[in-house]
Tab-separated table of C-alpha atoms in Angstrom:
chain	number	residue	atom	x	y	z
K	1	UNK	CA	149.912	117.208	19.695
K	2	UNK	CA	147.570	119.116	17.582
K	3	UNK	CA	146.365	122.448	18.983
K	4	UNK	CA	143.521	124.585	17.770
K	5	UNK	CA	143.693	128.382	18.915
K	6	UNK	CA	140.302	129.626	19.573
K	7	UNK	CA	139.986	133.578	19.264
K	8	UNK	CA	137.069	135.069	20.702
K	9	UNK	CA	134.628	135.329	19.039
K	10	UNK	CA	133.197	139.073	18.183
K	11	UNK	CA	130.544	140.797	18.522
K	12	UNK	CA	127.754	140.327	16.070
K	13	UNK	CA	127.335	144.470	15.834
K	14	UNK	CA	131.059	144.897	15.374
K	15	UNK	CA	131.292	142.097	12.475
K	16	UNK	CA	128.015	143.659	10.711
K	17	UNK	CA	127.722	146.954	11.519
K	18	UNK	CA	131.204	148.489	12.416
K	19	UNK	CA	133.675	146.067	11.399
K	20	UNK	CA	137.217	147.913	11.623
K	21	UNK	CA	140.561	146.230	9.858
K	22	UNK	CA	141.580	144.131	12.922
K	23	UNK	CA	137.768	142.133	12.478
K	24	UNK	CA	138.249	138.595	10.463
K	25	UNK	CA	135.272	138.840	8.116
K	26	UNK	CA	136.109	134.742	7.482
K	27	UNK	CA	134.467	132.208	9.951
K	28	UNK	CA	137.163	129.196	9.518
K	29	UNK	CA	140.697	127.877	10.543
K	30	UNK	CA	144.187	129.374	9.745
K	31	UNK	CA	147.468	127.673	9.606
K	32	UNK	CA	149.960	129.933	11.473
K	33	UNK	CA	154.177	129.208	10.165
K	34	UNK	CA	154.818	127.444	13.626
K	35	UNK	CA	152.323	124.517	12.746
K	36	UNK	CA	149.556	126.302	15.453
K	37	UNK	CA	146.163	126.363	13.778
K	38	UNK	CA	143.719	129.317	14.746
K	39	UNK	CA	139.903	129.083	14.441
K	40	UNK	CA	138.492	132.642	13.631
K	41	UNK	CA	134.436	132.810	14.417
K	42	UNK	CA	134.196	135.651	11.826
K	43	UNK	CA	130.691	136.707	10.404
K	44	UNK	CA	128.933	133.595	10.470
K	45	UNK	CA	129.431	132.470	14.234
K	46	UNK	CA	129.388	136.241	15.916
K	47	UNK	CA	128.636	136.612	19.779
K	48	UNK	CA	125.042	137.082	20.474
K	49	UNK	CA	123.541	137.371	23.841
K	50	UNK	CA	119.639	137.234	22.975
K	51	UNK	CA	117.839	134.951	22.054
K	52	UNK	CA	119.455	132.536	24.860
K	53	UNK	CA	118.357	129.524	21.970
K	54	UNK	CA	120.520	131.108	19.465
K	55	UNK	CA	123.530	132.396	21.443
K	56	UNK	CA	123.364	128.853	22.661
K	57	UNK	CA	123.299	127.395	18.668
K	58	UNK	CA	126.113	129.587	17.812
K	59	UNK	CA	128.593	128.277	21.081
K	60	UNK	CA	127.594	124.879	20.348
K	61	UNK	CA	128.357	124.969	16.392
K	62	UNK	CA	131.634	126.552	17.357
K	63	UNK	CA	132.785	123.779	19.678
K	64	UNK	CA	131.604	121.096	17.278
K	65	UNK	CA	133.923	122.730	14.772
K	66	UNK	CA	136.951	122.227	17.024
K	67	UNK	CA	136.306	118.902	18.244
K	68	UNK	CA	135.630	117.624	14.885
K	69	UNK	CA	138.862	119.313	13.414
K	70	UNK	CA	141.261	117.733	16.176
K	71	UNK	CA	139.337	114.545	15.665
K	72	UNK	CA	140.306	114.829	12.134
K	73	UNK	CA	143.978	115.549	13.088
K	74	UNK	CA	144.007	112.454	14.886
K	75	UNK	CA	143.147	113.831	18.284
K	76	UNK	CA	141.605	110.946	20.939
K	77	UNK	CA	140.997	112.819	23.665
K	78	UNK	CA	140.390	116.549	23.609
K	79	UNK	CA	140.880	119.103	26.446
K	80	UNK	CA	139.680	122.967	26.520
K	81	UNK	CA	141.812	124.620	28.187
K	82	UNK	CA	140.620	127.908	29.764
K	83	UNK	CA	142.216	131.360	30.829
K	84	UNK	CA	139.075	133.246	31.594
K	85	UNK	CA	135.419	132.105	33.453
K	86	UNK	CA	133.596	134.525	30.623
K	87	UNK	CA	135.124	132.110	27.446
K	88	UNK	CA	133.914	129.053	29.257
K	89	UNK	CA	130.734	127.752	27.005
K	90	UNK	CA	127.994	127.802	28.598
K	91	UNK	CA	126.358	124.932	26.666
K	92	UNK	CA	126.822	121.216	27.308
K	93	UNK	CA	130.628	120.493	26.095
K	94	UNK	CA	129.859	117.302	23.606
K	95	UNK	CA	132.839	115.688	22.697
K	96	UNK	CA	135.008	117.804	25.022
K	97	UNK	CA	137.120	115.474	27.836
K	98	UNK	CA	138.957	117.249	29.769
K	99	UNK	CA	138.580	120.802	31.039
K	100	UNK	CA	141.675	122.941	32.084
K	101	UNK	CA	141.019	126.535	34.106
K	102	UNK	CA	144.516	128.287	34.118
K	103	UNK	CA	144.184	131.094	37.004
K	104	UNK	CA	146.478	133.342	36.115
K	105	UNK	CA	144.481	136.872	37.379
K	106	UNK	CA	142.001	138.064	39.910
K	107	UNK	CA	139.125	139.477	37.779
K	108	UNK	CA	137.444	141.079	40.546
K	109	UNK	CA	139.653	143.925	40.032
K	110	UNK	CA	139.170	144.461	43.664
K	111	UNK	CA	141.829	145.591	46.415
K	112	UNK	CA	140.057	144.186	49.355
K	113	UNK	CA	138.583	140.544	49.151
K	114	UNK	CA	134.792	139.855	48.066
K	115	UNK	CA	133.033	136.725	47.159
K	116	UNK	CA	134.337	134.694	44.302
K	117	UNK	CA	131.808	135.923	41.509
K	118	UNK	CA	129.428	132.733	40.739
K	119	UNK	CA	130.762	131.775	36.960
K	120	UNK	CA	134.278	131.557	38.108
K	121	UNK	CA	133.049	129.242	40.915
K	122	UNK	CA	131.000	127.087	38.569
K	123	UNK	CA	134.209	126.822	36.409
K	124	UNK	CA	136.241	125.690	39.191
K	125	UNK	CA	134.151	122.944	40.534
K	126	UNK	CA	133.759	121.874	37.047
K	127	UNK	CA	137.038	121.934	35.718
K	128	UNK	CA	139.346	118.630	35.639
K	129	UNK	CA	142.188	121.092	36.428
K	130	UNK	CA	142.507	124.333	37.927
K	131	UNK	CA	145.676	125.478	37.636
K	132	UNK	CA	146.992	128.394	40.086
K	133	UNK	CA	150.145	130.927	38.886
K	134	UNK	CA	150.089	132.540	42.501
K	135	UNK	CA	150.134	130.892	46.062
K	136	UNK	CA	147.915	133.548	47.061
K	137	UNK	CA	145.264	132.650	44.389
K	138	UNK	CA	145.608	129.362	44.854
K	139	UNK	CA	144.586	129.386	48.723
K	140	UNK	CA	141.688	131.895	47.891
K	141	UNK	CA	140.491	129.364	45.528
K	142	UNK	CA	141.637	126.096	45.461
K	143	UNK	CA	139.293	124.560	47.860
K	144	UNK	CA	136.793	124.693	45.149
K	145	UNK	CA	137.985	121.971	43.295
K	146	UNK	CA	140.742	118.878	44.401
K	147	UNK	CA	142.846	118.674	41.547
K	148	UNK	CA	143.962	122.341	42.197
K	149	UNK	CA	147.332	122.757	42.166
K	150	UNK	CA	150.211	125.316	41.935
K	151	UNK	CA	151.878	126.487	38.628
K	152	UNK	CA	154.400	129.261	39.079
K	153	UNK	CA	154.847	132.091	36.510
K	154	UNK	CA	158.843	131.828	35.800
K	155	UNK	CA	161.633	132.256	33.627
K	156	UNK	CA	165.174	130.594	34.475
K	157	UNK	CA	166.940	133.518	35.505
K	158	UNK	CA	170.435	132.374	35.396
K	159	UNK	CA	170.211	131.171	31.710
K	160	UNK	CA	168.934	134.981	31.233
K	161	UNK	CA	171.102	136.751	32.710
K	162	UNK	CA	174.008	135.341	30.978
K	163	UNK	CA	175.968	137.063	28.464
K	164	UNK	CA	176.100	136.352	24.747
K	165	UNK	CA	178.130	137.537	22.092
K	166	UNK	CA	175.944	139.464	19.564
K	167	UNK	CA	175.300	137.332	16.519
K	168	UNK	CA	176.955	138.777	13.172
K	169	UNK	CA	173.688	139.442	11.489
K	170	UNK	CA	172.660	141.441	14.214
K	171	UNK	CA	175.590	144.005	14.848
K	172	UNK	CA	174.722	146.640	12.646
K	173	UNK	CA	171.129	146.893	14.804
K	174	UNK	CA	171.374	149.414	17.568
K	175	UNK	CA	170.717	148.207	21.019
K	176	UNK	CA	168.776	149.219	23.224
């Protein structure tokens, strides 16, 4: 199943007027060793805020890119999958047909409980499928959308806390 990697993109004054060495001057795709292709907004397709027209040109130019590269790879049916409300676009989603919201955090950053803030509510009764890693989140939450459902955070503990003998190549490394 071909998967595009979307970074964020950055900020149009850090790509033009402070870019450090971490900033990917190149607006484009690149093909990671593990097959997983990565779409870099670079210089050309920064994040703007103002004028709403061109933030709004620059969100929709970067979708089309990704829906017309997994076409190209063969993709049918193409699903944006979501960890965050602020990364949803904000711009009709043309060629997009499924949406997946994984809820992973709180971002109210808040001890006590407050309203759900309004983008993260918009997501959730928009999204095909909201996907919950807590219980707790998932009752807080859920009723905004049907398809919610519960996907636990996990590891298979048994398989990890098995011993293994230390491969040959690694011997001479010290542990920890």
């Amino acid at each position: 199943m071909p998967v595009i990697w979307v970074n964020p993109p950055y900020p149009w004054r850090t790509v033009w007027l402070n870019p450090g060495p971490d900033v990917v001057a190149r607006t484009g795709f690149s093909n990671h060793e593990s097959g997983l292709v990565q779409f870099h907004s670079g210089r050309w397709l920064p994040q703007i805020f103002n004028p709403r027209f061109l933030a709004h040109w620059f969100q929709r130019t970067r979708l089309r890119m990704m829906v017309k590269a997994l076409k190209k790879q063969g993709c049918e049916k193409v699903v944006l999958y979501v960890t965050r409300p602020v990364l949803m676009p904000s711009v009709p989603l043309e060629g997009i047909d499924r949406i997946v919201y994984h809820v992973f955090d709180d971002y109210s950053y808040s001890a006590t409980a407050k309203a759900i803030d309004a983008r993260e509510k918009s997501l959730l009764e928009r999204c095909d499928l909201p996907l919950f890693s807590s219980e707790i989140m998932l009752k807080d939450k859920g009723s905004y959308n049907a398809n919610a459902m519960h996907l636990p955070n996990g590891v298979d503990v048994a398989l990890f806390a098995q011993s293994y003998p230390v491969p040959n190549d690694m011997k001479s490394i010290p542990g920890p």
